Short mmCIF file of C-alpha atoms in Angstrom, two decimals:
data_model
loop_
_atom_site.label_atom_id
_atom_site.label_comp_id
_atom_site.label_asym_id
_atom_site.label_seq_id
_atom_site.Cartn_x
_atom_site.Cartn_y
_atom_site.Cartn_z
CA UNK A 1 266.16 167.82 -88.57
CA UNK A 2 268.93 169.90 -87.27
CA UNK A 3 272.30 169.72 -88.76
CA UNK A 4 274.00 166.27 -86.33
CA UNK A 5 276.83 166.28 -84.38
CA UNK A 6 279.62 163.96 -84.87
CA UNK A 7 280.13 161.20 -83.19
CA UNK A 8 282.77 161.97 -81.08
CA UNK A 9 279.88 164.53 -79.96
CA UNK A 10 277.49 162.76 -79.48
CA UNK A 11 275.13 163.61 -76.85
CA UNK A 12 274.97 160.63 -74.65
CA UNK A 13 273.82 161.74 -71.61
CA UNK A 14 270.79 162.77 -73.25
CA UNK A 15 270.42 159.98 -75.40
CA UNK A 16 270.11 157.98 -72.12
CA UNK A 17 267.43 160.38 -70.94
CA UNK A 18 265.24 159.59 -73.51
CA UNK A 19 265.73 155.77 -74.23
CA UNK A 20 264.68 155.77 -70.24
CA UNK A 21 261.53 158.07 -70.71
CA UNK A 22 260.65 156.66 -74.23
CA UNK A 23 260.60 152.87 -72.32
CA UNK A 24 258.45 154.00 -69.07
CA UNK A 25 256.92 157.11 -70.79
CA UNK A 26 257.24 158.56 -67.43
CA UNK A 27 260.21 161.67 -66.83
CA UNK A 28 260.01 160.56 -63.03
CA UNK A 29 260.17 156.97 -63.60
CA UNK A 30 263.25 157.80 -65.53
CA UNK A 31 265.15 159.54 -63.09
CA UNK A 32 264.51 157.09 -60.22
CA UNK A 33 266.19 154.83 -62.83
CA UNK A 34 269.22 157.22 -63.72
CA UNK A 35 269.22 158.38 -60.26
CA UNK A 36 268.74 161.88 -61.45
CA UNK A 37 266.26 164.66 -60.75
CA UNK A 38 263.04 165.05 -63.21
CA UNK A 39 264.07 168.73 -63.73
CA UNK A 40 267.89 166.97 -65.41
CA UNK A 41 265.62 164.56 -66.91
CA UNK A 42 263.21 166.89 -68.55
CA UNK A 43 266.54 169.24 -69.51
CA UNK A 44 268.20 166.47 -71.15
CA UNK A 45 265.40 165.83 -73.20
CA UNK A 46 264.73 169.43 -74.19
CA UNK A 47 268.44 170.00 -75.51
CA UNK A 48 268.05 166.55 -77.34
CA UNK A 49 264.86 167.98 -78.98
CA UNK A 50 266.74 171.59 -79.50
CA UNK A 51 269.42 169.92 -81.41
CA UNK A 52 267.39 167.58 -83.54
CA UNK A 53 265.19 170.21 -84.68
CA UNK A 54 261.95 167.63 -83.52
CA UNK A 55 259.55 166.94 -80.89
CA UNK A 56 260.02 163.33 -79.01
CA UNK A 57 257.65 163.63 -76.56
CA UNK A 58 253.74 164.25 -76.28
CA UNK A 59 251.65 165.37 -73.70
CA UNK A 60 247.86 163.76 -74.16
CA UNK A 61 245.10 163.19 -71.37
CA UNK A 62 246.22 159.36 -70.85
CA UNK A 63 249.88 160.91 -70.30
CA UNK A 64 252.74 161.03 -72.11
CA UNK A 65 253.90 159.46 -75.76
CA UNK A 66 256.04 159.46 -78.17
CA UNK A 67 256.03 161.50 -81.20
CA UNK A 68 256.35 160.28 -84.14
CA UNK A 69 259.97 161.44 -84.72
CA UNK A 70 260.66 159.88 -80.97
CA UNK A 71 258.75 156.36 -82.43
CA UNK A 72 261.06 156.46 -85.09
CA UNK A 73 264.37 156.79 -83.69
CA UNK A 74 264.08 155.14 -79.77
CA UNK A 75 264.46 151.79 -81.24
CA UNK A 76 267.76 152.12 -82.60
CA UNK A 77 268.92 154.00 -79.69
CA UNK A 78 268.09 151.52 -77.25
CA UNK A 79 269.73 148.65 -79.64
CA UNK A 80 272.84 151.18 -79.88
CA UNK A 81 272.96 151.23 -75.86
CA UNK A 82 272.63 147.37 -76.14
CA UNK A 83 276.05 147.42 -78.20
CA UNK A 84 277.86 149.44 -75.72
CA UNK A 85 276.72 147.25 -73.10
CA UNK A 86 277.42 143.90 -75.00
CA UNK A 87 280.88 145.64 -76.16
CA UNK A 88 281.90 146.50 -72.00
CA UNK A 89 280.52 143.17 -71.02
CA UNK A 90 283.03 141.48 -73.38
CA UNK A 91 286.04 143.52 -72.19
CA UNK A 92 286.05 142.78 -68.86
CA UNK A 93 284.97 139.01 -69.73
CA UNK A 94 288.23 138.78 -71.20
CA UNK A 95 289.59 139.71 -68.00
CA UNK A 96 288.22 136.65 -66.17
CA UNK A 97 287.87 138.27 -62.84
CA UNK A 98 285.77 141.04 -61.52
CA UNK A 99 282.22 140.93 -60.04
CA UNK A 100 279.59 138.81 -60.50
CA UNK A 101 276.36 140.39 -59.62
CA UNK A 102 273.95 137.62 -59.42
CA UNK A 103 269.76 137.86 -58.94
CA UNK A 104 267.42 135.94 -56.83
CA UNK A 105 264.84 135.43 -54.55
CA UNK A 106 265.20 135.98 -50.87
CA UNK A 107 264.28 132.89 -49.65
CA UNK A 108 266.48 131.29 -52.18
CA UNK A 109 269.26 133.73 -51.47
CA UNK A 110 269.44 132.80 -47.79
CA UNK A 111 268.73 128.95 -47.67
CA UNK A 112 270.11 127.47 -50.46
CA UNK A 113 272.68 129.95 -52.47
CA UNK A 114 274.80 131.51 -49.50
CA UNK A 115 275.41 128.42 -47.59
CA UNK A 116 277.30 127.16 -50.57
CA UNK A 117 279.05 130.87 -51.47
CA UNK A 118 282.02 130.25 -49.38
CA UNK A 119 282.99 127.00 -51.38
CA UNK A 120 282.47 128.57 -54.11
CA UNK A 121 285.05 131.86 -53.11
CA UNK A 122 287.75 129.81 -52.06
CA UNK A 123 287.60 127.79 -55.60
CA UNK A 124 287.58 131.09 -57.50
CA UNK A 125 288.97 134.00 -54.89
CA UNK A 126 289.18 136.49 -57.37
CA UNK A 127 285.66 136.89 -58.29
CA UNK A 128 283.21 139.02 -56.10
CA UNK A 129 279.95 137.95 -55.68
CA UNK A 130 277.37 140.12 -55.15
CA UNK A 131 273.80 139.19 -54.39
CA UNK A 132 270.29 140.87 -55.57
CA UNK A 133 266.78 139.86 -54.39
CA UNK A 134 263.35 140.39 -55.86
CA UNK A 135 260.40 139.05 -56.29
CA UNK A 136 260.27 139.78 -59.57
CA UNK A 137 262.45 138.38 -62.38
CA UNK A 138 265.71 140.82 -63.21
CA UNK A 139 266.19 142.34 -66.48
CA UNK A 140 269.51 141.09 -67.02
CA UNK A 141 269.96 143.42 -70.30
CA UNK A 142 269.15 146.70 -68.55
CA UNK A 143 270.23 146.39 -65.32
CA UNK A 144 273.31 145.22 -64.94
CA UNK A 145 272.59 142.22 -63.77
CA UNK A 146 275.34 138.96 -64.82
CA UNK A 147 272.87 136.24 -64.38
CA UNK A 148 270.31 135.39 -61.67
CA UNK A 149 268.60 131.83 -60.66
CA UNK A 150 264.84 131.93 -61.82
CA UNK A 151 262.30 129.30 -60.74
CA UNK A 152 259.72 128.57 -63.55
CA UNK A 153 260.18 126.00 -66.89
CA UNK A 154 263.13 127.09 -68.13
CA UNK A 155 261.16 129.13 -71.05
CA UNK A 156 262.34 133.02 -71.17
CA UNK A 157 263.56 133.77 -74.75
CA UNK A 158 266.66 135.43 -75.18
CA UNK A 159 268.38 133.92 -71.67
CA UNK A 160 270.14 130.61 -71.59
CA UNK A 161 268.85 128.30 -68.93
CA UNK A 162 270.79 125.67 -67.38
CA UNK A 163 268.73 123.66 -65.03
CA UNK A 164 269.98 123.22 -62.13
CA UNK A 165 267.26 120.81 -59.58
CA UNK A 166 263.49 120.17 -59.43
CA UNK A 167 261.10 121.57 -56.88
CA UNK A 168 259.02 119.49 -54.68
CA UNK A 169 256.95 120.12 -52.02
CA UNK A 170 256.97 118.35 -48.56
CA UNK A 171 255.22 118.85 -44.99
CA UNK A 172 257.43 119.88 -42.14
CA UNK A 173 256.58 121.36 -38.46
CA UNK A 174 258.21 121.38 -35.39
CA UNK A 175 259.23 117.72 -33.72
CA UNK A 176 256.72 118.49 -30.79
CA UNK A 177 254.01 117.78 -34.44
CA UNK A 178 255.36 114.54 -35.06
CA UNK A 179 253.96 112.20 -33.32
CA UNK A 180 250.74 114.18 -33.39
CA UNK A 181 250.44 114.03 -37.26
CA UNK A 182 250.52 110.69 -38.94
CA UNK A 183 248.38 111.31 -41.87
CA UNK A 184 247.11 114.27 -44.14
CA UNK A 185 243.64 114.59 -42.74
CA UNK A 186 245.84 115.26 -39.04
CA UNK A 187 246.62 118.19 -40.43
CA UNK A 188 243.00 119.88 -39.80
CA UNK A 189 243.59 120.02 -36.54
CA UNK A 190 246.59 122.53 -36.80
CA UNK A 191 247.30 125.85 -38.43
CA UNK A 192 248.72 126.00 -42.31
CA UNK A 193 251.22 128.64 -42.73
CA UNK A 194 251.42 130.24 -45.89
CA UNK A 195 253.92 132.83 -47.97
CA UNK A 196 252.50 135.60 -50.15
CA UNK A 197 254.55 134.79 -53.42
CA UNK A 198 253.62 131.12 -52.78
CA UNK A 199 250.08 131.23 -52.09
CA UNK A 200 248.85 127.69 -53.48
CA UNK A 201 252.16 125.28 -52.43
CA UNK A 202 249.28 124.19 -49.87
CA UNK A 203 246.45 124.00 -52.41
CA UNK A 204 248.73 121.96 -54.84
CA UNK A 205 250.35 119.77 -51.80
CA UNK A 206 246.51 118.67 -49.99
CA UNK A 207 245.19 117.71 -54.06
CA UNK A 208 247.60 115.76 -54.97
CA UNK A 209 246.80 113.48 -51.67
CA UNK A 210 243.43 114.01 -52.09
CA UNK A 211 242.51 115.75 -49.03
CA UNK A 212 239.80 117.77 -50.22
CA UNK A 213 238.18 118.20 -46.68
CA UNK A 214 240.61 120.97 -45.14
CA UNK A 215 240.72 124.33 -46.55
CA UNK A 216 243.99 125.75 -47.66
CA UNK A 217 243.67 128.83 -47.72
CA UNK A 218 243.39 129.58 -44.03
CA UNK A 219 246.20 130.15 -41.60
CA UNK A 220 248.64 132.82 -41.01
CA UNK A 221 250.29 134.63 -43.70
CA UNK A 222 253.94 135.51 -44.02
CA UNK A 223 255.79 137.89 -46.54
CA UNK A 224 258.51 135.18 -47.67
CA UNK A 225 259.00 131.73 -47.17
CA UNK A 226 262.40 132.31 -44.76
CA UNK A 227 259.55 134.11 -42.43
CA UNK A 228 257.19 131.03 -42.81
CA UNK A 229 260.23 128.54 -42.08
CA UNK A 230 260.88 130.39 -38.79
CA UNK A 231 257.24 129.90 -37.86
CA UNK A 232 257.48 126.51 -38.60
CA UNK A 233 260.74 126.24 -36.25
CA UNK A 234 258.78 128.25 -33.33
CA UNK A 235 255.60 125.93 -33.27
CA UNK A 236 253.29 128.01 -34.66
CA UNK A 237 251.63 125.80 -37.20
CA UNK A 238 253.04 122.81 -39.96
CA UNK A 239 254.89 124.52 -43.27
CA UNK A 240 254.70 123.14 -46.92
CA UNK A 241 258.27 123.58 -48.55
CA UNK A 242 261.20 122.07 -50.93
CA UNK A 243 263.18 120.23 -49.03
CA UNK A 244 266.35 122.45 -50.18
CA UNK A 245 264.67 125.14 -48.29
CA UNK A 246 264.99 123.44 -45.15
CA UNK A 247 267.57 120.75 -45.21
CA UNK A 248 269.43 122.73 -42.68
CA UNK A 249 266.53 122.76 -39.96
CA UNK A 250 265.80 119.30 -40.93
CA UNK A 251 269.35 117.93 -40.52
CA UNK A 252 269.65 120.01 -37.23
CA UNK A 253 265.90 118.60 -35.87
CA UNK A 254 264.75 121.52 -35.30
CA UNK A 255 261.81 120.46 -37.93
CA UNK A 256 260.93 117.16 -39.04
CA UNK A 257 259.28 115.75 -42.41
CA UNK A 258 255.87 115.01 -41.70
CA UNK A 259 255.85 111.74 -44.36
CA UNK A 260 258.27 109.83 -45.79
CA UNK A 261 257.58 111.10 -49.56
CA UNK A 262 257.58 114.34 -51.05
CA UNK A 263 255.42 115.77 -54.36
CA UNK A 264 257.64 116.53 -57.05
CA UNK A 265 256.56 119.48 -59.23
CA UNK A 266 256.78 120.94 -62.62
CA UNK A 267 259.19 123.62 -62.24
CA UNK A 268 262.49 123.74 -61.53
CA UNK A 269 265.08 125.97 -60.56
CA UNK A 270 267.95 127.26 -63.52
CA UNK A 271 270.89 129.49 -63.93
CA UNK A 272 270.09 131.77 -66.47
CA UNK A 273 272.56 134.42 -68.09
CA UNK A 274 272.41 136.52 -71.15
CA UNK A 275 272.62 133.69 -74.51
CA UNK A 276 275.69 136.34 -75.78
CA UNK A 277 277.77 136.18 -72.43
CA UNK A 278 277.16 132.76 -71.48
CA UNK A 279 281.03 132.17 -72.28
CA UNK A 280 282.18 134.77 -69.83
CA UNK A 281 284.53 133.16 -67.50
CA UNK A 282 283.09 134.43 -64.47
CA UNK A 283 279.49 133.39 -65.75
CA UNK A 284 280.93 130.26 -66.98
CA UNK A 285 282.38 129.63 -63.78
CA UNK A 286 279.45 130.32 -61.89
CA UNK A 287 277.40 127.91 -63.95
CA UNK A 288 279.63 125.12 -63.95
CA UNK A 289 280.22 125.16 -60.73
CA UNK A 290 276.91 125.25 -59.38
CA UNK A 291 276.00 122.60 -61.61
CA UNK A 292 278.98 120.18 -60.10
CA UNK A 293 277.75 121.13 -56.43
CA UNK A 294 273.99 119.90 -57.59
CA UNK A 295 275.29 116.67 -59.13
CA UNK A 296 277.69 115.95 -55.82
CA UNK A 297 274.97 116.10 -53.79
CA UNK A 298 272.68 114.14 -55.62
CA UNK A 299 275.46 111.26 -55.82
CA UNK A 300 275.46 111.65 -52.31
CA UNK A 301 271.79 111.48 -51.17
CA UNK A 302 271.50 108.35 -53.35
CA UNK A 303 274.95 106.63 -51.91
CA UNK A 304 273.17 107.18 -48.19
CA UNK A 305 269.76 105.63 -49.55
CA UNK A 306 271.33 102.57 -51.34
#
């Protein structure tokens, strides 16, 4: 290899070029990440390579890998960027204040989280809370991301999860249904509506009453849940949901509960934040608060059925 630079010279805009190619093995991939062009991307690289004296990269029929040289050193560069991250992260923790960039699903997002945001901003006024959505689960070491609330079992190595409520799964449809529907095998006679990420909350729901005579696939499909809630609101067919997800449509009768019990399921929804910055006061706060608004709520609901 070339003779190094020092560190005060190090090149890091280039290093960051390459731990981003070396992880999608993709140049455009990269700069869509970096929000860069491919032609910075590819000259980052190339002075990288010009002053280590080495190849990184490899062009082969399947597309592009890394060389060995590029094998042996992205590891330690992406751990590096990890310590820069972890070492920022911890500065402005100390601070206390700041923003709080927080990941989710949509539906979640909308029903359940920002309802109970304003509380939550006039206990702590000096954090800003911004929201994310995806479908799928943020990276919170590579994105920037301070925590997020995942639904699954509370298993994803590396994160600490602090549970935060149960799903369950209940029928609800507009009140003009009610009467109409008394018991599961009613429900042939009107349409299912479904969500795409959420494809078999009707399969689960119609087994575990044992109504095996109505199919559940069929019935109109929706992108979220929020879409198939409206439906639900507007007549157009009887939606299987957690009860958190509608509470306020419920409350307001705008849909009713189709029976008196709901199906409790296996996963649950948590709080999950990076195991090294679960301490940061704004995380900490976060957490801890969310996890008092659960519990109030739960005293409540049982105070009103006692």
């Amino acid at each position: 290899m070339a003779h190094l630079p020092s560190r005060r010279l190090l090149p890091l805009n280039a290093l960051k070029a390459f731990e981003a190619a070396g992880r999608h093995l993709n140049f455009t991939a990269a700069a869509e990440e970096l929000s860069v062009t491919l032609s910075a991307i590819s000259h980052q690289i190339r002075q990288l390579e010009e002053l280590l004296g080495v190849p990184l990269f490899r062009r082969t029929r399947k597309g592009l890998v890394l060389s060995t040289e590029g094998q042996l050193i992205l590891p330690d560069v992406q751990e590096g960027f990890d310590h820069l991250a972890s070492a920022l992260s911890k500065l402005e923790a100390r601070r206390g204040e700041g923003t709080l960039t927080v990941s989710m699903l949509s539906t979640f997002a909308m029903r359940w989280f920002i309802p109970r945001l304003p509380r939550f901003q006039e206990s702590y006024p000096d954090i800003e809370v911004r929201i994310t959505t995806s479908i799928k689960p943020a990276d919170l070491e590579h994105e920037g991301i301070d925590c997020a609330i995942r639904h699954g079992d509370g298993n994803w190595p590396g994160l600490k999860a602090t549970r935060l409520f149960s799903e369950s799964l209940v029928p609800v449809a507009h009140p003009k249904f009610a009467r109409l529907i008394r018991e599961p095998a009613d429900l042939a006679s009107h349409k299912l509506l479904h969500s795409q990420n959420r494809r078999d909350d009707w399969r689960i729901w119609l087994s575990a009453v044992g109504e095996n005579g109505i199919d559940p696939n069929i019935g109109p499909m929706f992108e979220t849940r929020s879409y198939a809630i409206q439906a639900a609101v507007q007549g157009m067919g009887v939606a299987v949901m957690d009860p958190e997800l509608v509470a306020e449509e419920v409350a307001g009768g705008r849909l009713v509960k189709l029976f008196d019990t709901t199906l409790p399921l296996t996963n649950a929804y948590w709080f999950v934040c990076l195991e090294h910055m679960a301490d940061a006061p704004r995380i900490k706060a976060m957490r801890e608060w969310l996890i008092e608004d659960v519990s109030t709520k739960k005293a409540k609901k049982k105070g009103e059925a006692a």
